[in-house]
Short mmCIF file of C-alpha atoms and ligand atoms in Angstrom, two decimals:
data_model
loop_
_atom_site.label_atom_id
_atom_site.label_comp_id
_atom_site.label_asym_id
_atom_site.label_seq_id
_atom_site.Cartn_x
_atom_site.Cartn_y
_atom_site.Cartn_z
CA UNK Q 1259 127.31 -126.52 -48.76
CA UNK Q 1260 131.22 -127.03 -48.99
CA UNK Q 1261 133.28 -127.90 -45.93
CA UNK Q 1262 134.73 -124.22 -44.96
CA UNK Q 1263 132.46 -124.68 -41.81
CA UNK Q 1264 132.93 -128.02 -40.52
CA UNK Q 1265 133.81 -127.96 -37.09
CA UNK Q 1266 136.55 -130.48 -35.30
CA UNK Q 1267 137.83 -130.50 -31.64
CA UNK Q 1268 141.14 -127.73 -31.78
CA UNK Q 1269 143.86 -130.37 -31.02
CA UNK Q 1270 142.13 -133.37 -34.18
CA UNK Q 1271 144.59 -134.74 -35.88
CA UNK Q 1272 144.48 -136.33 -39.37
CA UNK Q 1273 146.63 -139.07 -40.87
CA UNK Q 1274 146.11 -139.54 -44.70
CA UNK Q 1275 147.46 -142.29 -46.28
CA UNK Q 1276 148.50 -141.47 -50.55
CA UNK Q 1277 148.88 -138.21 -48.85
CA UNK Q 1278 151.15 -137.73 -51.41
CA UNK Q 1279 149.01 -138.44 -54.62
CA UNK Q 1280 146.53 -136.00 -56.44
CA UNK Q 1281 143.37 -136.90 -54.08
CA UNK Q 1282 145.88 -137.59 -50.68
CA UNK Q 1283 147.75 -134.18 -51.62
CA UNK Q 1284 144.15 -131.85 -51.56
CA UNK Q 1285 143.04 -133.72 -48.79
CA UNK Q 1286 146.01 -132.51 -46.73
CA UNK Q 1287 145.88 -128.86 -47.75
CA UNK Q 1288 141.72 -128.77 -47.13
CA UNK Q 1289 143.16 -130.29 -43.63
CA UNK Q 1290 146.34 -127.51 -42.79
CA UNK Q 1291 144.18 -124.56 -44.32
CA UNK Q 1292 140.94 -125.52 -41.53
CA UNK Q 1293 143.83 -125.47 -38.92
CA UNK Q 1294 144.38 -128.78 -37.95
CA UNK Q 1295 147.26 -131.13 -38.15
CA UNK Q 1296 147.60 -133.61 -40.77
CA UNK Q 1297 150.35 -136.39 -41.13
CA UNK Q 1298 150.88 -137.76 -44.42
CA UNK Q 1299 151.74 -142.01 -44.89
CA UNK Q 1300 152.68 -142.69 -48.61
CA UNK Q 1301 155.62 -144.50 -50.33
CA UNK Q 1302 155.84 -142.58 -53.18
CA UNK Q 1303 154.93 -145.22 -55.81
CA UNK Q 1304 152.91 -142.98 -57.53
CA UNK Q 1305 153.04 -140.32 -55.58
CA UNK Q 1306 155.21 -136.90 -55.72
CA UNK Q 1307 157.54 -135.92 -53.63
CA UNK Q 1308 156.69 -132.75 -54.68
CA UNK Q 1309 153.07 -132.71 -53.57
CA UNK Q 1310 155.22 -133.19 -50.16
CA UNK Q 1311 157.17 -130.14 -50.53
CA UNK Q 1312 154.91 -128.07 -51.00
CA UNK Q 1313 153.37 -128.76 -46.85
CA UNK Q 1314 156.61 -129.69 -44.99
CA UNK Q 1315 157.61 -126.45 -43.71
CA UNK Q 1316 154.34 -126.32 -42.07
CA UNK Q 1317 154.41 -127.12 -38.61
CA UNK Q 1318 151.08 -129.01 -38.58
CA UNK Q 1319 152.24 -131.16 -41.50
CA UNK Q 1320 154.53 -134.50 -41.16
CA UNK Q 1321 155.42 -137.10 -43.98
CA UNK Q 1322 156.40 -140.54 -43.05
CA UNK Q 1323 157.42 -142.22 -45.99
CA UNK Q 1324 156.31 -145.60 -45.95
CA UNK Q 1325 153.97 -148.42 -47.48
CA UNK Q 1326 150.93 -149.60 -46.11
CA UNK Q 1327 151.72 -153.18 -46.88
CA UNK Q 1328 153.61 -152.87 -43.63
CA UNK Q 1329 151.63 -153.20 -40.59
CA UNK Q 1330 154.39 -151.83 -38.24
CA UNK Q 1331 154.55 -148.56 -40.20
CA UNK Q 1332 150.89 -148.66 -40.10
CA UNK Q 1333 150.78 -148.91 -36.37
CA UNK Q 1334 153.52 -146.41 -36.37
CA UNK Q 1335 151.31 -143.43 -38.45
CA UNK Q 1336 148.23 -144.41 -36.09
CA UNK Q 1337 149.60 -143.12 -33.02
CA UNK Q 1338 147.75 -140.28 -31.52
CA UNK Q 1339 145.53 -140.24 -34.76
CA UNK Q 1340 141.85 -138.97 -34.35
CA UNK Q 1341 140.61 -139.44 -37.94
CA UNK Q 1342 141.88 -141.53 -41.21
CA UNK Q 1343 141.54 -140.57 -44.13
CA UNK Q 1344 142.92 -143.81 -46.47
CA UNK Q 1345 143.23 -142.84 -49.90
CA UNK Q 1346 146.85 -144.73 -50.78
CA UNK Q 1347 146.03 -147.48 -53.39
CA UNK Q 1348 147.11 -147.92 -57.20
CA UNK Q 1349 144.54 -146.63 -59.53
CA UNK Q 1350 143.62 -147.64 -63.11
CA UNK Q 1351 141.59 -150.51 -64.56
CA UNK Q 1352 143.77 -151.69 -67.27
CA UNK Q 1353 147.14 -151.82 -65.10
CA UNK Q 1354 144.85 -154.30 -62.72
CA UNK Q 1355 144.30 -156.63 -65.28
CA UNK Q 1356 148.05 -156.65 -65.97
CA UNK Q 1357 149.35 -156.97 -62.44
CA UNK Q 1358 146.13 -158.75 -60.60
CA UNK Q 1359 148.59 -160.14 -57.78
CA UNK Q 1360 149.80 -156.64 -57.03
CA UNK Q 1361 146.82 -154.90 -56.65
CA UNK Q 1362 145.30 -157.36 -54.10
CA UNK Q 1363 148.81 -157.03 -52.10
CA UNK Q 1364 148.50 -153.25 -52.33
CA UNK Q 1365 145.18 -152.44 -52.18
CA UNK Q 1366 143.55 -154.87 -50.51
CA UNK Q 1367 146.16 -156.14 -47.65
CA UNK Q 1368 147.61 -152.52 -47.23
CA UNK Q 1369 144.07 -151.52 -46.58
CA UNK Q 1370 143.68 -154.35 -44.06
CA UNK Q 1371 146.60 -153.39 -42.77
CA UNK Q 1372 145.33 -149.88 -41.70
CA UNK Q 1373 142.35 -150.96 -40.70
CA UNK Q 1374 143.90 -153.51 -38.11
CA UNK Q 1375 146.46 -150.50 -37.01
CA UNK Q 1376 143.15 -148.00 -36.93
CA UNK Q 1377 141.41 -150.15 -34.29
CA UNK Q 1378 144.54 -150.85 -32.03
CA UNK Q 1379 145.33 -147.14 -32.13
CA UNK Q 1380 142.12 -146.55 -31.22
CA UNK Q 1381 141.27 -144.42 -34.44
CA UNK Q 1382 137.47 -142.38 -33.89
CA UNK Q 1383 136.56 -142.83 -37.85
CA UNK Q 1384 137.86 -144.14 -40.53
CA UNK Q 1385 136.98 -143.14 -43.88
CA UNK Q 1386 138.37 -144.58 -47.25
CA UNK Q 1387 138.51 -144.05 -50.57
CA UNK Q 1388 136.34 -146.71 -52.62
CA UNK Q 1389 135.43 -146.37 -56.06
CA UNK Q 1390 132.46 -146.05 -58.82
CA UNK Q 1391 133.97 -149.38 -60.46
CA UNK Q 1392 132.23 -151.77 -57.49
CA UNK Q 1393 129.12 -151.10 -59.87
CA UNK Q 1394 130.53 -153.38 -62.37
CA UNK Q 1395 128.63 -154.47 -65.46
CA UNK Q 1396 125.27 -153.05 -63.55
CA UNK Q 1397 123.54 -151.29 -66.55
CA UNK Q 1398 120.86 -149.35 -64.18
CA UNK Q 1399 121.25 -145.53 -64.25
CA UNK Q 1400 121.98 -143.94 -62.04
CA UNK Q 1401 123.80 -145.75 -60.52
CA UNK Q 1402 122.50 -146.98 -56.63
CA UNK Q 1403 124.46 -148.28 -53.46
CA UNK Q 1404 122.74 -151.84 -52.98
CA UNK Q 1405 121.95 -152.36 -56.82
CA UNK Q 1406 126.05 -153.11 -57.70
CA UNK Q 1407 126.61 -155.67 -61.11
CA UNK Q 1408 129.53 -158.46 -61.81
CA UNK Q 1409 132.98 -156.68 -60.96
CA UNK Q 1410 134.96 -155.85 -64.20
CA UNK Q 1411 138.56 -155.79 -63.25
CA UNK Q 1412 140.83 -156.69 -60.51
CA UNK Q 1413 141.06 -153.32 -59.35
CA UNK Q 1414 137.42 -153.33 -58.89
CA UNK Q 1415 137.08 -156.54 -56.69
CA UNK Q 1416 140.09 -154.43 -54.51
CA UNK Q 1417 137.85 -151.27 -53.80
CA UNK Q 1418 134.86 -153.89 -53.37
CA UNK Q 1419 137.13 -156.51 -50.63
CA UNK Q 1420 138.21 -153.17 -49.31
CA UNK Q 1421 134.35 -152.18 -48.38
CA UNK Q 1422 133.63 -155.42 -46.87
CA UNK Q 1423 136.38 -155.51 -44.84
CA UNK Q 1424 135.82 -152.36 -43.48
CA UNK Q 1425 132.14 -153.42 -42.49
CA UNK Q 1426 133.63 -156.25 -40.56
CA UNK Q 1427 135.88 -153.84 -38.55
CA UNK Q 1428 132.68 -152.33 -38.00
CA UNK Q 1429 130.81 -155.33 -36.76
CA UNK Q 1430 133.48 -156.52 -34.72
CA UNK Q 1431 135.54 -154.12 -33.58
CA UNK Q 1432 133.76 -151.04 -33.09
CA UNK Q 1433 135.68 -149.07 -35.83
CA UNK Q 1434 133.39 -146.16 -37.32
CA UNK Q 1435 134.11 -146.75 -41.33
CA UNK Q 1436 132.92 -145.05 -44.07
CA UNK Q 1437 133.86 -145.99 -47.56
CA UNK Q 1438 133.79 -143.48 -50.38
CA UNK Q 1439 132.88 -144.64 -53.82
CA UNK Q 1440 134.43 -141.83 -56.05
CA UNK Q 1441 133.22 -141.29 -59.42
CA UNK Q 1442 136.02 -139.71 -61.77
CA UNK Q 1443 137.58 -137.22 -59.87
CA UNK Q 1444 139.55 -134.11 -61.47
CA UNK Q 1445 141.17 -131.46 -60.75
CA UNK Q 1446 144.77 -129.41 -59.62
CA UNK Q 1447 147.28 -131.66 -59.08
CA UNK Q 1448 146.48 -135.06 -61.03
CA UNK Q 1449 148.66 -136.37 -62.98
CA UNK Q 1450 148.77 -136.17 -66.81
CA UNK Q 1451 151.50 -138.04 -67.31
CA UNK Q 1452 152.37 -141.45 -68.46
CA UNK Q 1453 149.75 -144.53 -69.49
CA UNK Q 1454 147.47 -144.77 -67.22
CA UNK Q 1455 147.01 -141.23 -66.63
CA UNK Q 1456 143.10 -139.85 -66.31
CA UNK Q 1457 141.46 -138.84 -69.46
CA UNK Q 1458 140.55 -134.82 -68.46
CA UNK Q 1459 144.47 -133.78 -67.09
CA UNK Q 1460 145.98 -135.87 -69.89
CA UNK Q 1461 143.56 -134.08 -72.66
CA UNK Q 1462 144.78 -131.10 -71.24
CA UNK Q 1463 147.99 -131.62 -71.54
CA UNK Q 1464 148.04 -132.81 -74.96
CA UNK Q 1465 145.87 -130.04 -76.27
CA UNK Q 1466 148.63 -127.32 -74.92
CA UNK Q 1467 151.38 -129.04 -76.33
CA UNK Q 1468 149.89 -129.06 -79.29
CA UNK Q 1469 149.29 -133.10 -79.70
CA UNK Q 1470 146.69 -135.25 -80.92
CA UNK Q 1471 144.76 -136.81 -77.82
CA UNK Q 1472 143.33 -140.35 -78.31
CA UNK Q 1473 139.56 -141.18 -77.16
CA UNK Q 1474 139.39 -144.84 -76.79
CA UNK Q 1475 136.34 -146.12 -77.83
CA UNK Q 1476 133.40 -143.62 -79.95
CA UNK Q 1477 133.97 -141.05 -77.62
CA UNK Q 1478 130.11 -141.65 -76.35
CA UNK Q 1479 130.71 -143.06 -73.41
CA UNK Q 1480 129.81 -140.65 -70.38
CA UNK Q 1481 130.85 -140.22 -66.79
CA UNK Q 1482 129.74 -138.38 -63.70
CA UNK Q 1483 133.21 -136.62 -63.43
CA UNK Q 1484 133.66 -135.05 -60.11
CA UNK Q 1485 135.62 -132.01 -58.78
CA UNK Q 1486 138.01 -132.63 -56.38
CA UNK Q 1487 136.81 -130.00 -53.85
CA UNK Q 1488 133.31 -132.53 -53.59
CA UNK Q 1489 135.05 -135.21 -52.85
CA UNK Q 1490 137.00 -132.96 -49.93
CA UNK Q 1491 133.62 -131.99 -48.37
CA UNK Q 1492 133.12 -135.80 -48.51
CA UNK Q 1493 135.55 -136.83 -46.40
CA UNK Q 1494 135.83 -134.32 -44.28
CA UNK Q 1495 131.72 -134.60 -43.63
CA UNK Q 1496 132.43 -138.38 -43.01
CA UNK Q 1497 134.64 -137.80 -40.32
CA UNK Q 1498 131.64 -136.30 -38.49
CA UNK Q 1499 129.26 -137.99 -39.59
CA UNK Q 1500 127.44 -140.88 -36.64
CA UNK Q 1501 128.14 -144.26 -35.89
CA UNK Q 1502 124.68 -145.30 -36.85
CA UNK Q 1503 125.94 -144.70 -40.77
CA UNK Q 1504 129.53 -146.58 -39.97
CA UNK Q 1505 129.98 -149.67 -41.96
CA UNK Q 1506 128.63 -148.25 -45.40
CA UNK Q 1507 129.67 -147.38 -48.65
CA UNK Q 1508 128.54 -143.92 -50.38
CA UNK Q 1509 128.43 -142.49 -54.19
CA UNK Q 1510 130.78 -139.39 -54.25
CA UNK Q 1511 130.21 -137.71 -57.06
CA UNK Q 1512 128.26 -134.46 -58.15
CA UNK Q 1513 125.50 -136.36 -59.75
CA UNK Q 1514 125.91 -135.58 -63.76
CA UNK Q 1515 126.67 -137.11 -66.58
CA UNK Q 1516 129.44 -135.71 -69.40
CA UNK Q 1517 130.21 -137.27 -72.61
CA UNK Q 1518 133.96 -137.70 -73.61
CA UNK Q 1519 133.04 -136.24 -77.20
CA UNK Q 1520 131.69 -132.71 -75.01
CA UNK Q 1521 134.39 -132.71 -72.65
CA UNK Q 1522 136.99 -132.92 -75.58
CA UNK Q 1523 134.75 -130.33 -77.61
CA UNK Q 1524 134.71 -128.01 -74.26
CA UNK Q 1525 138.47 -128.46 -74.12
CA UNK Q 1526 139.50 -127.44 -77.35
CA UNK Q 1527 137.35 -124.71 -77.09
CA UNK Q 1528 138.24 -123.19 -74.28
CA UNK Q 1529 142.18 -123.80 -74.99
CA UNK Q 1530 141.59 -122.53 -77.81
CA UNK Q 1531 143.09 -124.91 -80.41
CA UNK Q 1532 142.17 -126.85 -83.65
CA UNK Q 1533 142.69 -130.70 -82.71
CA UNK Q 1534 141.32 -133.49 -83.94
CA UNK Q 1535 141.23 -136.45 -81.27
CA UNK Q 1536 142.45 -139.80 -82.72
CA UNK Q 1537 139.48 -142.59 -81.91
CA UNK Q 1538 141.15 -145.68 -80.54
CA UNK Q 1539 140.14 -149.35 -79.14
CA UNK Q 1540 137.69 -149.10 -76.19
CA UNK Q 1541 139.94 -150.33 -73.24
CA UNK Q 1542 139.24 -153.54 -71.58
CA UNK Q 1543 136.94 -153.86 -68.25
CA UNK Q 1544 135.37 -150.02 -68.97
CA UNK Q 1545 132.16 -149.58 -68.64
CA UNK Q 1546 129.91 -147.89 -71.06
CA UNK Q 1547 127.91 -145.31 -69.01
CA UNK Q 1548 128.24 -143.88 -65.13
CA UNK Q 1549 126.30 -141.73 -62.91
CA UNK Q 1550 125.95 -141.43 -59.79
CA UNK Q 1551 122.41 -141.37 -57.21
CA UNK Q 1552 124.34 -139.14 -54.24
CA UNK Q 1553 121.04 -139.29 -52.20
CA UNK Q 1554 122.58 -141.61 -49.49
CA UNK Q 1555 125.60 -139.35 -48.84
CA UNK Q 1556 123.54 -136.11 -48.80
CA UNK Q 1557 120.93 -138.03 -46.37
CA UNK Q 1558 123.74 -139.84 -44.01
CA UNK Q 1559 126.53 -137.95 -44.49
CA UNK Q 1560 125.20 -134.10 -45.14
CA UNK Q 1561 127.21 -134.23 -48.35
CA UNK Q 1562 125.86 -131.39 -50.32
CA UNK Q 1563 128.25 -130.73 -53.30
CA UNK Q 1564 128.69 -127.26 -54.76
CA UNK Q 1565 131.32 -127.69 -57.47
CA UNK Q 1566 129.33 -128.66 -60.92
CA UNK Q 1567 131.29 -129.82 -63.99
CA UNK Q 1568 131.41 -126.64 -65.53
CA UNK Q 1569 133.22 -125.07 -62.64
CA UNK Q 1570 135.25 -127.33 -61.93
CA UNK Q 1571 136.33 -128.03 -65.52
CA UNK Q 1572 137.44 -124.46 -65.82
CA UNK Q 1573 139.16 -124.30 -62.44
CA UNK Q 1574 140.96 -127.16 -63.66
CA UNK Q 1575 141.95 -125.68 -66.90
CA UNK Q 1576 143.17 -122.44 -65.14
CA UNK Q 1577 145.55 -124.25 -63.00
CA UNK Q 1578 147.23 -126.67 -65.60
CA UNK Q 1579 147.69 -123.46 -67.37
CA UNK Q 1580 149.55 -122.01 -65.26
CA UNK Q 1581 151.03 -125.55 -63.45
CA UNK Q 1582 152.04 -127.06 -66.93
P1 NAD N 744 147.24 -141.21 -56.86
O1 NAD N 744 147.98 -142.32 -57.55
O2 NAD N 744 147.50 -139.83 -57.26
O3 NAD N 744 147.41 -141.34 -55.28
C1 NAD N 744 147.57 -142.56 -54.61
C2 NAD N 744 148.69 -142.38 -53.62
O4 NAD N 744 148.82 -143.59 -52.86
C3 NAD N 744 150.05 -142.14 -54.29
O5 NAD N 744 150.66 -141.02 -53.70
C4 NAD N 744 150.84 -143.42 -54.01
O6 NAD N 744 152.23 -143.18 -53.92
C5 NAD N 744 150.21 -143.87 -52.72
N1 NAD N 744 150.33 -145.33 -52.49
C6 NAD N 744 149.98 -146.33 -53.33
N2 NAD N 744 150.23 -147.52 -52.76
C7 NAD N 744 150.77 -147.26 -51.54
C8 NAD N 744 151.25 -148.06 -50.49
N3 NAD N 744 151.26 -149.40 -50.58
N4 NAD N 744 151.70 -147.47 -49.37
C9 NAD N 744 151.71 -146.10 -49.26
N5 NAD N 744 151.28 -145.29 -50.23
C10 NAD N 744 150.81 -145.87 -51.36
O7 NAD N 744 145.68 -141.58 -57.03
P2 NAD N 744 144.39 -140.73 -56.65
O8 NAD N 744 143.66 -140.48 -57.89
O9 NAD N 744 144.73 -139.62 -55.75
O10 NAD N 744 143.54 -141.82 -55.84
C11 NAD N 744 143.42 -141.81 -54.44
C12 NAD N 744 142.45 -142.91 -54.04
O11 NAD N 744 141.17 -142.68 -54.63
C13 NAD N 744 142.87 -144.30 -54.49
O12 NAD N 744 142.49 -145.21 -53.47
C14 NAD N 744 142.04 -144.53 -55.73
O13 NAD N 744 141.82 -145.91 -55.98
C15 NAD N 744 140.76 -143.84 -55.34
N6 NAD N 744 139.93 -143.42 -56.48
C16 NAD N 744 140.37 -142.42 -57.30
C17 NAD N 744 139.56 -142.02 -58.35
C18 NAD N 744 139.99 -140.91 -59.27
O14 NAD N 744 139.21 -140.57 -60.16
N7 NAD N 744 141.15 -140.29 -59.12
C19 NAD N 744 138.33 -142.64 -58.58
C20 NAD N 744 137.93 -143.66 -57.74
C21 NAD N 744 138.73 -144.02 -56.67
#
């Protein structure tokens, strides 16, 4: 269970591209506390700085600041990388369908990108971060690798070109891929701030600064919300994991199911305040229900999460307590 014992060669090194993002930034600390060295790629479009800072007076870390639409800069962070761990992408549904042409450059030719520099650098795995949205409009629960619906939003058909372009690197060229669908992932370090922000650190937020949180839709809608330290094991498993399981896509999540009504009812309570939400729209391109089968992961990958809900939740609430 976990990842404290995974085991890499002394002198691995790790490139992580969004190292600077909520994800990117955990992924890096999981990397320096193990011992190894990590560089960080990531041009701090939605990134922090700060989640920079808080690594680069460790000798084993280095930032390059730069975007993955580049391939140069690409080819540049590959050198002398072992293992990449490609998490830099915009998120969010809803900004897709306002910027469509930007999220195909971004996350779909960036990803390219480091998959071309990956195999001329002679990368040993590449592992990415995918998402639960390739599922679509599928209404099957849970929710199956194989068994994916009509994409909903540009976004998703990014995460979903992403995966197949990442087979073909494996069918061509050798390149050990792995692509990681995440299911809602929470926890230290993501960002409550601003529209697009995810619902569980923005909740938070609100509910300490005494505001009125909105749930879009009936607040019925559930998701297999994920602690961040799963989704570490994840990648960190897929970097060992064999080349007979290269060229797939996996569910990474713990393999629950919350309601939004709950979560905000667990919130409250355990902040400790009287809010009512405010019920709004439900946003365009959501789906209704999510959760994730994590049987293919456990079986290829020895994924084997340990963080439930509940203790994540609270781990989460502890640190924007004292973060906010
Ligand atoms: P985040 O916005 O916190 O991190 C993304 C990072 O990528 C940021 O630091 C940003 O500056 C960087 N970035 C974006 N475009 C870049 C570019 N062209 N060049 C270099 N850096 C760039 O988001 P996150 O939640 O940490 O997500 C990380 C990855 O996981 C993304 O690929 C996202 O699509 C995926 N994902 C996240 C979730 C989730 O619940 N958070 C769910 C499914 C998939």
């Amino acid at each position: 269970m976990g990842y404290q014992n995974v085991k890499f060669p002394e002198d691995s090194v790790f490139l992580v591209t969004g190292g600077a993002g909520f994800i990117g930034s955990n992924l890096c600390e999981a990397i320096l506390n193990l011992g190894y060295r990590v560089r960080c790629l990531d041009d701090l479009s939605t990134g922090k700085q700060e989640n920079v800072d808080l690594f680069i007076d460790n000798p084993n870390y280095e930032f390059i600041e730069g975007d993955i639409k580049n391939l140069e800069i690409c080819m540049e962070a590959c050198e002398g990388i072992d293992y990449v761990l490609n998490q830099a992408a915009w998120g969010s549904v809803p900004r897709s369908i306002e910027m469509p042409l930007f999220y195909c450059m971004n996350n779909i030719m960036g990803t390219l990108n480091m998959l071309e520099a990956a195999r001329q650098k002679g990368v040993k795995k590449f592992v990415y971060a995918s998402s639960s949205s390739v599922y679509g409009d599928e209404p099957v629960l849970p929710k199956k690798e194989g068994r994916e619906g009509n994409l909903l939003s540009p976004y998703a058909v990014s995460k979903r070109a992403d995966e197949e372009w990442a087979k073909q690197y494996t069918r061509h060229y050798d390149l050990d891929t792995y692509g990681l669908r995440y299911f809602n992932v929470f926890g230290r370090r993501q960002d409550p701030n601003g529209a697009y922000a995810a619902v569980i650190p923005k909740f938070i937020k609100q509910l300490i600064h005494g505001e009125r949180p909105t749930i879009n839709g009936d607040g019925q809608q559930s998701r297999d919300f994920t602690y961040i330290e799963n989704v570490i094991e994840a990648n960190l498993k897929a970097c060992l994991a064999p080349s007979s399981a290269a060229g797939e896509a996996f569910n990474i999540a713990y393999g629950g199911r919350e309601y939004l009504n709950d979560i905000y009812k667990g919130l409250v309570d355990a902040l400790g305040v009287d809010i009512e939400p405010i019920y709004g729209p439900d946003r365009a391109g959501d789906i209704k229900h999510s959760n994730a089968d994590i049987s293919k992961a456990k079986e290829l990958l020895g994924y084997d999460p340990d963080w439930t809900f509940e203790r994540g939740i609270k781990a989460a609430i502890d640190w924007y307590r004292e973060n906010l």
